[in-house]
Structures are given as C-alpha cells and as structure tokens.
C-alpha cells in the first residue's frame, strides 16, 4: 500500500464511480480498476462493492477511506508547511526588547504578525548586553535597543528617531507650558535610567545638559523608563524619556517637548547577527523596510 494507491482509492469512494474517478485522475478506467484490485489483494479484504449507479465502500473500505483521507490531508499539510517555511512564512522568531522599546516597535510587530500569521513571534525582555549574548547564542533572532552597537558580528540599523521628552509631575510650576528648556530644569533632581553598556542614554542626556551649560541637581539612576516615570510621579524629580514612553498615562505626570535648538533625539536600533541568513529574519527585515524611513514614533499626547 502506497500513497498513490490511497489517493486512487479515496477518489473512487468520493466519486462512487470508477469511470468518473478515472476522469478526475486523468487516467483510463482499466488501470484504475487494476490498482483498486491490487490494494484489496494487499490488504486481504474487499474494499468496494458494485451498485446500480457505480460503487460504494464496504465497512472495511469506509475505515480505510477515513484513515487514507487523513493521511493525504497530513501529507498536503506537510507540503504546504514546508513550502511556507522555505519562503520564511512559517516558523518562530524570538525578539529581545527592553523597557519602552516594546512601545516603540509595537506597530512593526503588528505589521509582521499580520503579514506572516503562521510565524510564532516570541518577545523576551532583555537589556542590550543580554540581547548581544542571546544573539550570539542563537536564542533570539533580533533585538531592539537605543543607540545600537558597533560589533563585527552584530549588524545594527536605525528603526526610528525618537524625540526625548521632559517628564514632570503635574504640580510642577512649568507643567502647563507648551515647551520647556533644559535651563528651566536646572534646579530639579534628575531621574535617569541606563539603556545598557556605555555609551547609552545616560551619556546622551548628560551630553545635552552639558551643551546647554546646565549642571543637573541630585541624580536618581534606575533600571528602566517605566521605573523612571513612576519615580517622577512620586515626586523624586524630572526625567527625559523617549517619546514612546509618553504612552504611559499616569495622572500625576505631564510630558513636555523640549525647546529648540537643543538636539533632543535618540535612535532606536534593530540588531541581529551578520551571518544569519534565515528566511524568517529576512522576512522580518523586509517588514521593517516596508514600514518606511526612520521617523518619530508618534506625536505627543499632552
């Protein structure tokens, strides 16, 4: 018994007529009848009996018909899944993100999942060092972090430019302003968080204050943007955060753009192994390219 004879048998039972089945299979009737007789001889039981209108399956034939149809369906599924995997449209992609980065790439993740619904997307919380290690150990396919990396084995490309936004308590004297300068914040304690190994967001923020001729007051350093915004809400000071963080709506917090001409943007990067030739990664990078050139994550929602 082989797949071809099972396919012939299933078609005969579905058509209930050997002549119609032969036509559907694009073959003549005698060879098809011979294949059915050989299948019956191989199994040692009759599978069909004649009726005035054609043929019907015996009890044994019905059992074989049900199992054979399942076998052929599994075969077709295997063929389809193999083809999809070969096109990068089936499988699994593991992605590393940290803190507010997941807010920045939410539209990218949605677009990829909509375009590749058969690819399992698994998101892991990892800082930059953990992402690099996971990439090298092939535990993730791509990571997202601020400022990217400069490594021989890891590619890094800009996903978007995000403005840095001042975060103040709503009872701060300047919380109702349209925009704010770094000089305005010189008397406030600064809440800041690290985005990984140096240089990182700490260097960007302190560089901005230094160029503005401002020396920040007391500094509270925390692990991520969510903690930073929570501390601002708790009255610990002010903070500069990437624009995506403004999606976190706390009633005690106001978000204000910085006055120009201060350079107040930070780049979000996608990182991946340079030697990774997987089709799923290529499909993901294709979606990233389809999203267009880097831009601000979204307008501020005061």
Tab-separated table of N, CA, C and O in Angstrom, residues 25-139:
chain	number	residue	atom	x	y	z
A	25	UNK	N	-8.818	11.677	-12.211
A	25	UNK	CA	-7.392	11.384	-12.005
A	25	UNK	C	-6.596	11.460	-13.307
A	25	UNK	O	-5.396	11.208	-13.311
A	26	UNK	N	-7.280	11.770	-14.402
A	26	UNK	CA	-6.635	11.912	-15.712
A	26	UNK	C	-5.963	10.595	-16.131
A	26	UNK	O	-4.800	10.571	-16.559
A	27	UNK	N	-6.710	9.508	-16.009
A	27	UNK	CA	-6.208	8.200	-16.409
A	27	UNK	C	-7.381	7.389	-16.961
A	27	UNK	O	-8.549	7.786	-16.832
A	28	UNK	N	-7.088	6.284	-17.595
A	28	UNK	CA	-8.155	5.435	-18.123
A	28	UNK	C	-8.691	4.522	-17.028
A	28	UNK	O	-8.049	4.313	-15.989
A	29	UNK	N	-9.865	3.924	-17.289
A	29	UNK	CA	-10.538	3.151	-16.256
A	29	UNK	C	-9.841	1.821	-15.929
A	29	UNK	O	-9.721	1.483	-14.745
A	30	UNK	N	-9.371	1.043	-16.917
A	30	UNK	CA	-8.769	-0.269	-16.587
A	30	UNK	C	-7.584	-0.179	-15.627
A	30	UNK	O	-7.530	-0.950	-14.655
A	31	UNK	N	-6.609	0.737	-15.831
A	31	UNK	CA	-5.512	0.808	-14.861
A	31	UNK	C	-5.981	1.185	-13.460
A	31	UNK	O	-5.429	0.696	-12.463
A	32	UNK	N	-7.026	2.016	-13.373
A	32	UNK	CA	-7.529	2.397	-12.059
A	32	UNK	C	-8.174	1.193	-11.371
A	32	UNK	O	-7.940	0.951	-10.178
A	33	UNK	N	-8.976	0.434	-12.127
A	33	UNK	CA	-9.590	-0.773	-11.555
A	33	UNK	C	-8.524	-1.753	-11.092
A	33	UNK	O	-8.648	-2.384	-10.029
A	34	UNK	N	-7.454	-1.871	-11.880
A	34	UNK	CA	-6.371	-2.778	-11.520
A	34	UNK	C	-5.707	-2.346	-10.214
A	34	UNK	O	-5.380	-3.167	-9.355
A	35	UNK	N	-5.494	-1.037	-10.037
A	35	UNK	CA	-4.893	-0.528	-8.804
A	35	UNK	C	-5.773	-0.815	-7.589
A	35	UNK	O	-5.266	-1.170	-6.521
A	36	UNK	N	-7.096	-0.712	-7.732
A	36	UNK	CA	-8.002	-0.994	-6.623
A	36	UNK	C	-7.956	-2.481	-6.277
A	36	UNK	O	-7.923	-2.872	-5.099
A	37	UNK	N	-7.919	-3.357	-7.316
A	37	UNK	CA	-7.843	-4.804	-7.061
A	37	UNK	C	-6.540	-5.151	-6.348
A	37	UNK	O	-6.514	-5.988	-5.443
A	38	UNK	N	-5.438	-4.526	-6.753
A	38	UNK	CA	-4.148	-4.785	-6.101
A	38	UNK	C	-4.174	-4.345	-4.636
A	38	UNK	O	-3.610	-5.012	-3.766
A	39	UNK	N	-4.844	-3.221	-4.359
A	39	UNK	CA	-4.952	-2.730	-2.982
A	39	UNK	C	-5.768	-3.708	-2.143
A	39	UNK	O	-5.407	-4.021	-0.994
A	40	UNK	N	-6.874	-4.218	-2.700
A	40	UNK	CA	-7.690	-5.216	-1.985
A	40	UNK	C	-6.900	-6.488	-1.726
A	40	UNK	O	-6.976	-7.075	-0.627
A	41	UNK	N	-6.114	-6.901	-2.733
A	41	UNK	CA	-5.306	-8.111	-2.567
A	41	UNK	C	-4.237	-7.897	-1.502
A	41	UNK	O	-3.940	-8.811	-0.709
A	42	UNK	N	-3.661	-6.718	-1.467
A	42	UNK	CA	-2.619	-6.409	-0.489
A	42	UNK	C	-3.176	-6.440	0.929
A	42	UNK	O	-2.525	-6.938	1.858
A	43	UNK	N	-4.393	-5.916	1.120
A	43	UNK	CA	-4.998	-5.856	2.444
A	43	UNK	C	-5.762	-7.139	2.800
A	43	UNK	O	-6.051	-7.388	3.979
A	44	UNK	N	-6.130	-7.898	1.794
A	44	UNK	CA	-6.817	-9.161	2.043
A	44	UNK	C	-8.284	-9.018	2.368
A	44	UNK	O	-8.891	-9.942	2.917
A	45	UNK	N	-8.883	-7.883	2.033
A	45	UNK	CA	-10.315	-7.658	2.283
A	45	UNK	C	-10.906	-6.895	1.101
A	45	UNK	O	-10.220	-6.095	0.455
A	46	UNK	N	-12.195	-7.108	0.810
A	46	UNK	CA	-12.851	-6.297	-0.229
A	46	UNK	C	-13.097	-4.885	0.292
A	46	UNK	O	-13.498	-4.691	1.435
A	47	UNK	N	-12.824	-3.922	-0.562
A	47	UNK	CA	-12.981	-2.518	-0.175
A	47	UNK	C	-14.178	-1.851	-0.843
A	47	UNK	O	-14.687	-0.855	-0.326
A	48	UNK	N	-14.629	-2.396	-1.958
A	48	UNK	CA	-15.732	-1.809	-2.720
A	48	UNK	C	-16.729	-2.896	-3.116
A	48	UNK	O	-16.360	-4.066	-3.265
A	49	UNK	N	-17.971	-2.507	-3.279
A	49	UNK	CA	-18.960	-3.402	-3.890
A	49	UNK	C	-19.739	-2.594	-4.907
A	49	UNK	O	-19.914	-1.386	-4.770
A	50	UNK	N	-20.188	-3.294	-5.935
A	50	UNK	CA	-20.871	-2.615	-7.033
A	50	UNK	C	-22.318	-2.319	-6.668
A	50	UNK	O	-22.981	-3.071	-5.961
A	51	UNK	N	-22.806	-1.189	-7.194
A	51	UNK	CA	-24.204	-0.770	-7.052
A	51	UNK	C	-24.733	-0.463	-8.444
A	51	UNK	O	-23.952	-0.350	-9.403
A	52	UNK	N	-26.038	-0.306	-8.589
A	52	UNK	CA	-26.570	0.027	-9.923
A	52	UNK	C	-25.986	1.317	-10.498
A	52	UNK	O	-25.899	1.469	-11.717
A	53	UNK	N	-25.553	2.255	-9.618
A	53	UNK	CA	-25.030	3.532	-10.110
A	53	UNK	C	-23.499	3.592	-10.120
A	53	UNK	O	-22.937	4.561	-10.608
A	54	UNK	N	-22.849	2.569	-9.585
A	54	UNK	CA	-21.387	2.608	-9.553
A	54	UNK	C	-20.825	1.706	-8.482
A	54	UNK	O	-21.075	0.494	-8.503
A	55	UNK	N	-20.107	2.293	-7.496
A	55	UNK	CA	-19.522	1.512	-6.414
A	55	UNK	C	-19.673	2.264	-5.096
A	55	UNK	O	-19.840	3.483	-5.082
A	56	UNK	N	-19.657	1.496	-4.003
A	56	UNK	CA	-19.643	2.067	-2.667
A	56	UNK	C	-18.646	1.305	-1.819
A	56	UNK	O	-18.281	0.160	-2.126
A	57	UNK	N	-18.205	1.901	-0.753
A	57	UNK	CA	-17.211	1.286	0.118
A	57	UNK	C	-17.859	0.281	1.048
A	57	UNK	O	-18.966	0.490	1.553
A	58	UNK	N	-17.177	-0.831	1.271
A	58	UNK	CA	-17.592	-1.795	2.283
A	58	UNK	C	-17.285	-1.210	3.662
A	58	UNK	O	-16.728	-0.107	3.783
A	59	UNK	N	-17.631	-1.949	4.731
A	59	UNK	CA	-17.300	-1.486	6.069
A	59	UNK	C	-15.792	-1.291	6.212
A	59	UNK	O	-15.325	-0.278	6.763
A	60	UNK	N	-15.026	-2.265	5.715
A	60	UNK	CA	-13.568	-2.140	5.758
A	60	UNK	C	-13.115	-0.971	4.893
A	60	UNK	O	-12.177	-0.236	5.240
A	61	UNK	N	-13.784	-0.818	3.759
A	61	UNK	CA	-13.439	0.288	2.861
A	61	UNK	C	-13.693	1.644	3.494
A	61	UNK	O	-12.930	2.595	3.287
A	62	UNK	N	-14.768	1.751	4.279
A	62	UNK	CA	-15.055	3.019	4.965
A	62	UNK	C	-13.964	3.363	5.976
A	62	UNK	O	-13.558	4.528	6.086
A	63	UNK	N	-13.477	2.355	6.695
A	63	UNK	CA	-12.394	2.592	7.656
A	63	UNK	C	-11.147	3.071	6.916
A	63	UNK	O	-10.496	4.056	7.321
A	64	UNK	N	-10.800	2.382	5.829
A	64	UNK	CA	-9.616	2.791	5.066
A	64	UNK	C	-9.811	4.177	4.462
A	64	UNK	O	-8.876	4.994	4.450
A	65	UNK	N	-11.028	4.451	3.992
A	65	UNK	CA	-11.301	5.757	3.384
A	65	UNK	C	-11.060	6.890	4.392
A	65	UNK	O	-10.408	7.888	4.079
A	66	UNK	N	-11.560	6.723	5.616
A	66	UNK	CA	-11.385	7.772	6.628
A	66	UNK	C	-9.902	7.968	6.970
A	66	UNK	O	-9.406	9.111	7.028
A	67	UNK	N	-9.201	6.844	7.184
A	67	UNK	CA	-7.782	6.961	7.537
A	67	UNK	C	-6.957	7.476	6.369
A	67	UNK	O	-6.039	8.295	6.549
A	68	UNK	N	-7.260	6.996	5.173
A	68	UNK	CA	-6.492	7.422	3.996
A	68	UNK	C	-6.685	8.911	3.735
A	68	UNK	O	-5.734	9.620	3.380
A	69	UNK	N	-7.915	9.386	3.923
A	69	UNK	CA	-8.165	10.815	3.711
A	69	UNK	C	-7.379	11.644	4.726
A	69	UNK	O	-6.832	12.707	4.385
A	70	UNK	N	-7.290	11.180	5.982
A	70	UNK	CA	-6.489	11.884	6.987
A	70	UNK	C	-5.010	11.868	6.633
A	70	UNK	O	-4.306	12.871	6.796
A	71	UNK	N	-4.546	10.719	6.146
A	71	UNK	CA	-3.135	10.605	5.754
A	71	UNK	C	-2.813	11.572	4.625
A	71	UNK	O	-1.800	12.283	4.649
A	72	UNK	N	-3.670	11.639	3.626
A	72	UNK	CA	-3.435	12.545	2.496
A	72	UNK	C	-3.521	14.001	2.930
A	72	UNK	O	-2.765	14.847	2.433
A	73	UNK	N	-4.427	14.297	3.870
A	73	UNK	CA	-4.527	15.676	4.369
A	73	UNK	C	-3.256	16.067	5.108
A	73	UNK	O	-2.752	17.193	4.960
A	74	UNK	N	-2.702	15.126	5.911
A	74	UNK	CA	-1.444	15.400	6.602
A	74	UNK	C	-0.301	15.593	5.608
A	74	UNK	O	0.577	16.439	5.810
A	75	UNK	N	-0.311	14.827	4.553
A	75	UNK	CA	0.710	14.975	3.520
A	75	UNK	C	0.633	16.354	2.875
A	75	UNK	O	1.652	17.035	2.708
A	76	UNK	N	-0.579	16.780	2.533
A	76	UNK	CA	-0.748	18.103	1.929
A	76	UNK	C	-0.335	19.194	2.910
A	76	UNK	O	0.294	20.193	2.526
A	77	UNK	N	-0.667	18.986	4.201
A	77	UNK	CA	-0.288	19.978	5.209
A	77	UNK	C	1.230	20.052	5.328
A	77	UNK	O	1.807	21.146	5.436
A	78	UNK	N	1.872	18.890	5.308
A	78	UNK	CA	3.337	18.875	5.391
A	78	UNK	C	3.950	19.587	4.186
A	78	UNK	O	4.933	20.341	4.321
A	79	UNK	N	3.383	19.366	3.006
A	79	UNK	CA	3.886	20.031	1.810
A	79	UNK	C	3.719	21.545	1.921
A	79	UNK	O	4.637	22.314	1.613
A	80	UNK	N	2.528	21.959	2.377
A	80	UNK	CA	2.257	23.399	2.497
A	80	UNK	C	3.161	24.046	3.540
A	80	UNK	O	3.711	25.134	3.320
A	81	UNK	N	3.326	23.386	4.704
A	81	UNK	CA	4.150	23.953	5.772
A	81	UNK	C	5.617	24.020	5.360
A	81	UNK	O	6.320	24.978	5.680
A	82	UNK	N	6.061	23.003	4.641
A	82	UNK	CA	7.443	23.014	4.151
A	82	UNK	C	7.657	24.157	3.175
A	82	UNK	O	8.677	24.862	3.217
A	83	UNK	N	6.692	24.368	2.306
A	83	UNK	CA	6.788	25.457	1.328
A	83	UNK	C	6.787	26.811	2.035
A	83	UNK	O	7.579	27.705	1.697
A	84	UNK	N	5.897	26.977	3.021
A	84	UNK	CA	5.850	28.233	3.767
A	84	UNK	C	7.151	28.485	4.521
A	84	UNK	O	7.659	29.612	4.550
A	85	UNK	N	7.697	27.417	5.131
A	85	UNK	CA	8.956	27.570	5.856
A	85	UNK	C	10.075	27.960	4.894
A	85	UNK	O	10.940	28.782	5.219
A	86	UNK	N	10.056	27.376	3.707
A	86	UNK	CA	11.068	27.720	2.709
A	86	UNK	C	10.964	29.148	2.231
A	86	UNK	O	11.941	29.713	1.727
A	87	UNK	N	9.782	29.749	2.387
A	87	UNK	CA	9.574	31.142	1.989
A	87	UNK	C	9.697	32.096	3.176
A	87	UNK	O	9.438	33.294	3.039
A	88	UNK	N	10.057	31.565	4.351
A	88	UNK	CA	10.172	32.414	5.539
A	88	UNK	C	8.836	32.826	6.114
A	88	UNK	O	8.755	33.809	6.855
A	89	UNK	N	7.776	32.088	5.805
A	89	UNK	CA	6.440	32.453	6.288
A	89	UNK	C	5.914	31.487	7.335
A	89	UNK	O	4.735	31.527	7.680
A	90	UNK	N	6.766	30.611	7.825
A	90	UNK	CA	6.368	29.674	8.868
A	90	UNK	C	7.572	29.402	9.751
A	90	UNK	O	8.692	29.285	9.269
A	91	UNK	N	7.341	29.306	11.046
A	91	UNK	CA	8.439	29.048	11.972
A	91	UNK	C	8.274	29.891	13.216
A	91	UNK	O	7.153	30.166	13.660
A	92	UNK	N	9.393	30.333	13.763
A	92	UNK	CA	9.380	31.093	15.010
A	92	UNK	C	10.484	32.138	14.969
A	92	UNK	O	11.587	31.873	14.486
A	93	UNK	N	10.171	33.325	15.477
A	93	UNK	CA	11.176	34.379	15.608
A	93	UNK	C	11.158	34.869	17.045
A	93	UNK	O	10.090	35.189	17.596
A	94	UNK	N	12.329	34.879	17.678
A	94	UNK	CA	12.474	35.356	19.049
A	94	UNK	C	13.084	36.758	19.025
A	94	UNK	O	14.102	36.981	18.363
A	95	UNK	N	12.452	37.669	19.752
A	95	UNK	CA	12.812	39.086	19.697
A	95	UNK	C	13.121	39.590	21.099
A	95	UNK	O	12.370	39.336	22.043
A	96	UNK	N	14.242	40.300	21.233
A	96	UNK	CA	14.606	40.895	22.510
A	96	UNK	C	14.279	42.375	22.543
A	96	UNK	O	14.596	43.105	21.602
A	97	UNK	N	13.618	42.824	23.604
A	97	UNK	CA	13.298	44.247	23.783
A	97	UNK	C	13.613	44.631	25.231
A	97	UNK	O	13.762	43.767	26.092
A	98	UNK	N	13.682	45.937	25.466
A	98	UNK	CA	13.963	46.404	26.823
A	98	UNK	C	13.154	47.659	27.109
A	98	UNK	O	13.157	48.604	26.312
A	99	UNK	N	12.445	47.648	28.226
A	99	UNK	CA	11.728	48.834	28.677
A	99	UNK	C	10.730	49.338	27.652
A	99	UNK	O	9.932	48.586	27.076
A	100	UNK	N	10.810	50.632	27.378
A	100	UNK	CA	9.844	51.275	26.481
A	100	UNK	C	10.043	50.899	25.026
A	100	UNK	O	9.229	51.272	24.178
A	101	UNK	N	11.110	50.161	24.692
A	101	UNK	CA	11.331	49.798	23.290
A	101	UNK	C	10.160	49.022	22.714
A	101	UNK	O	9.860	49.124	21.528
A	102	UNK	N	9.508	48.234	23.552
A	102	UNK	CA	8.379	47.460	23.052
A	102	UNK	C	7.243	48.382	22.606
A	102	UNK	O	6.493	48.063	21.674
A	103	UNK	N	7.109	49.554	23.244
A	103	UNK	CA	6.108	50.525	22.799
A	103	UNK	C	6.500	51.114	21.450
A	103	UNK	O	5.645	51.349	20.587
A	104	UNK	N	7.799	51.310	21.249
A	104	UNK	CA	8.266	51.920	20.007
A	104	UNK	C	8.071	51.006	18.809
A	104	UNK	O	7.844	51.479	17.694
A	105	UNK	N	8.168	49.694	19.025
A	105	UNK	CA	8.119	48.761	17.887
A	105	UNK	C	6.783	48.035	17.785
A	105	UNK	O	6.650	47.093	17.010
A	106	UNK	N	5.802	48.476	18.531
A	106	UNK	CA	4.527	47.754	18.539
A	106	UNK	C	3.904	47.682	17.149
A	106	UNK	O	3.341	46.650	16.759
A	107	UNK	N	3.992	48.780	16.369
A	107	UNK	CA	3.401	48.780	15.034
A	107	UNK	C	4.161	47.844	14.093
A	107	UNK	O	3.568	47.197	13.236
A	108	UNK	N	5.468	47.780	14.261
A	108	UNK	CA	6.275	46.866	13.460
A	108	UNK	C	5.884	45.421	13.758
A	108	UNK	O	5.707	44.607	12.838
A	109	UNK	N	5.762	45.087	15.044
A	109	UNK	CA	5.379	43.729	15.419
A	109	UNK	C	3.998	43.383	14.881
A	109	UNK	O	3.762	42.271	14.388
A	110	UNK	N	3.076	44.336	14.959
A	110	UNK	CA	1.725	44.098	14.445
A	110	UNK	C	1.749	43.857	12.939
A	110	UNK	O	1.099	42.937	12.430
A	111	UNK	N	2.517	44.685	12.212
A	111	UNK	CA	2.590	44.538	10.754
A	111	UNK	C	3.194	43.193	10.367
A	111	UNK	O	2.724	42.537	9.434
A	112	UNK	N	4.234	42.764	11.091
A	112	UNK	CA	4.857	41.479	10.761
A	112	UNK	C	3.906	40.324	11.045
A	112	UNK	O	3.779	39.398	10.222
A	113	UNK	N	3.225	40.349	12.176
A	113	UNK	CA	2.304	39.260	12.520
A	113	UNK	C	1.123	39.207	11.571
A	113	UNK	O	0.630	38.127	11.237
A	114	UNK	N	0.672	40.358	11.116
A	114	UNK	CA	-0.443	40.371	10.162
A	114	UNK	C	-0.003	39.822	8.812
A	114	UNK	O	-0.759	39.104	8.141
A	115	UNK	N	1.227	40.120	8.396
A	115	UNK	CA	1.731	39.669	7.106
A	115	UNK	C	2.174	38.213	7.154
A	115	UNK	O	2.112	37.509	6.143
A	116	UNK	N	2.608	37.751	8.333
A	116	UNK	CA	3.106	36.378	8.482
A	116	UNK	C	2.395	35.701	9.655
A	116	UNK	O	3.009	35.437	10.693
A	117	UNK	N	1.110	35.413	9.504
A	117	UNK	CA	0.332	34.881	10.633
A	117	UNK	C	0.774	33.500	11.098
A	117	UNK	O	0.449	33.092	12.221
A	118	UNK	N	1.496	32.759	10.264
A	118	UNK	CA	1.928	31.412	10.642
A	118	UNK	C	3.286	31.399	11.321
A	118	UNK	O	3.793	30.322	11.665
A	119	UNK	N	3.906	32.563	11.502
A	119	UNK	CA	5.176	32.645	12.221
A	119	UNK	C	4.884	32.974	13.683
A	119	UNK	O	4.199	33.953	13.989
A	120	UNK	N	5.399	32.156	14.587
A	120	UNK	CA	5.230	32.412	16.015
A	120	UNK	C	6.220	33.493	16.447
A	120	UNK	O	7.428	33.353	16.246
A	121	UNK	N	5.709	34.568	17.018
A	121	UNK	CA	6.547	35.676	17.485
A	121	UNK	C	6.633	35.613	19.007
A	121	UNK	O	5.608	35.685	19.695
A	122	UNK	N	7.851	35.456	19.522
A	122	UNK	CA	8.068	35.358	20.966
A	122	UNK	C	8.943	36.538	21.395
A	122	UNK	O	10.038	36.730	20.857
A	123	UNK	N	8.452	37.344	22.332
A	123	UNK	CA	9.154	38.549	22.782
A	123	UNK	C	9.766	38.302	24.154
A	123	UNK	O	9.101	37.796	25.064
A	124	UNK	N	11.045	38.644	24.288
A	124	UNK	CA	11.770	38.464	25.541
A	124	UNK	C	12.239	39.827	26.058
A	124	UNK	O	12.673	40.675	25.275
A	125	UNK	N	12.172	40.034	27.374
A	125	UNK	CA	12.693	41.251	27.984
A	125	UNK	C	14.175	41.060	28.275
A	125	UNK	O	14.551	40.213	29.088
A	126	UNK	N	15.012	41.855	27.605
A	126	UNK	CA	16.470	41.733	27.742
A	126	UNK	C	17.093	43.098	27.569
A	126	UNK	O	16.689	43.856	26.678
A	127	UNK	N	18.104	43.412	28.389
A	127	UNK	CA	18.843	44.642	28.156
A	127	UNK	C	19.832	44.418	27.010
A	127	UNK	O	19.909	43.317	26.429
A	128	UNK	N	20.604	45.440	26.674
A	128	UNK	CA	21.462	45.355	25.491
A	128	UNK	C	22.489	44.233	25.591
A	128	UNK	O	22.714	43.486	24.630
A	129	UNK	N	23.123	44.103	26.754
A	129	UNK	CA	24.129	43.050	26.935
A	129	UNK	C	23.499	41.671	26.778
A	129	UNK	O	24.048	40.784	26.102
A	130	UNK	N	22.330	41.484	27.386
A	130	UNK	CA	21.633	40.199	27.268
A	130	UNK	C	21.227	39.919	25.837
A	130	UNK	O	21.291	38.765	25.372
A	131	UNK	N	20.811	40.959	25.106
A	131	UNK	CA	20.457	40.770	23.700
A	131	UNK	C	21.662	40.310	22.882
A	131	UNK	O	21.555	39.391	22.061
A	132	UNK	N	22.794	40.939	23.091
A	132	UNK	CA	24.001	40.572	22.342
A	132	UNK	C	24.378	39.125	22.625
A	132	UNK	O	24.675	38.343	21.702
A	133	UNK	N	24.371	38.740	23.893
A	133	UNK	CA	24.701	37.363	24.250
A	133	UNK	C	23.697	36.378	23.649
A	133	UNK	O	24.076	35.312	23.152
A	134	UNK	N	22.417	36.745	23.712
A	134	UNK	CA	21.379	35.860	23.173
A	134	UNK	C	21.487	35.724	21.661
A	134	UNK	O	21.233	34.657	21.102
A	135	UNK	N	21.864	36.804	20.976
A	135	UNK	CA	22.081	36.721	19.532
A	135	UNK	C	23.229	35.762	19.221
A	135	UNK	O	23.117	34.900	18.338
A	136	UNK	N	24.322	35.915	19.928
A	136	UNK	CA	25.486	35.061	19.678
A	136	UNK	C	25.205	33.602	20.005
A	136	UNK	O	25.756	32.705	19.370
A	137	UNK	N	24.346	33.368	20.982
A	137	UNK	CA	23.989	32.002	21.351
A	137	UNK	C	22.778	31.501	20.568
A	137	UNK	O	22.282	30.414	20.833
A	138	UNK	N	22.282	32.322	19.649
A	138	UNK	CA	21.154	31.974	18.764
A	138	UNK	C	19.870	31.702	19.558
A	138	UNK	O	19.026	30.907	19.134
A	139	UNK	N	19.720	32.384	20.691
A	139	UNK	CA	18.482	32.278	21.458
A	139	UNK	C	17.457	33.300	21.005
A	139	UNK	O	16.270	33.150	21.285
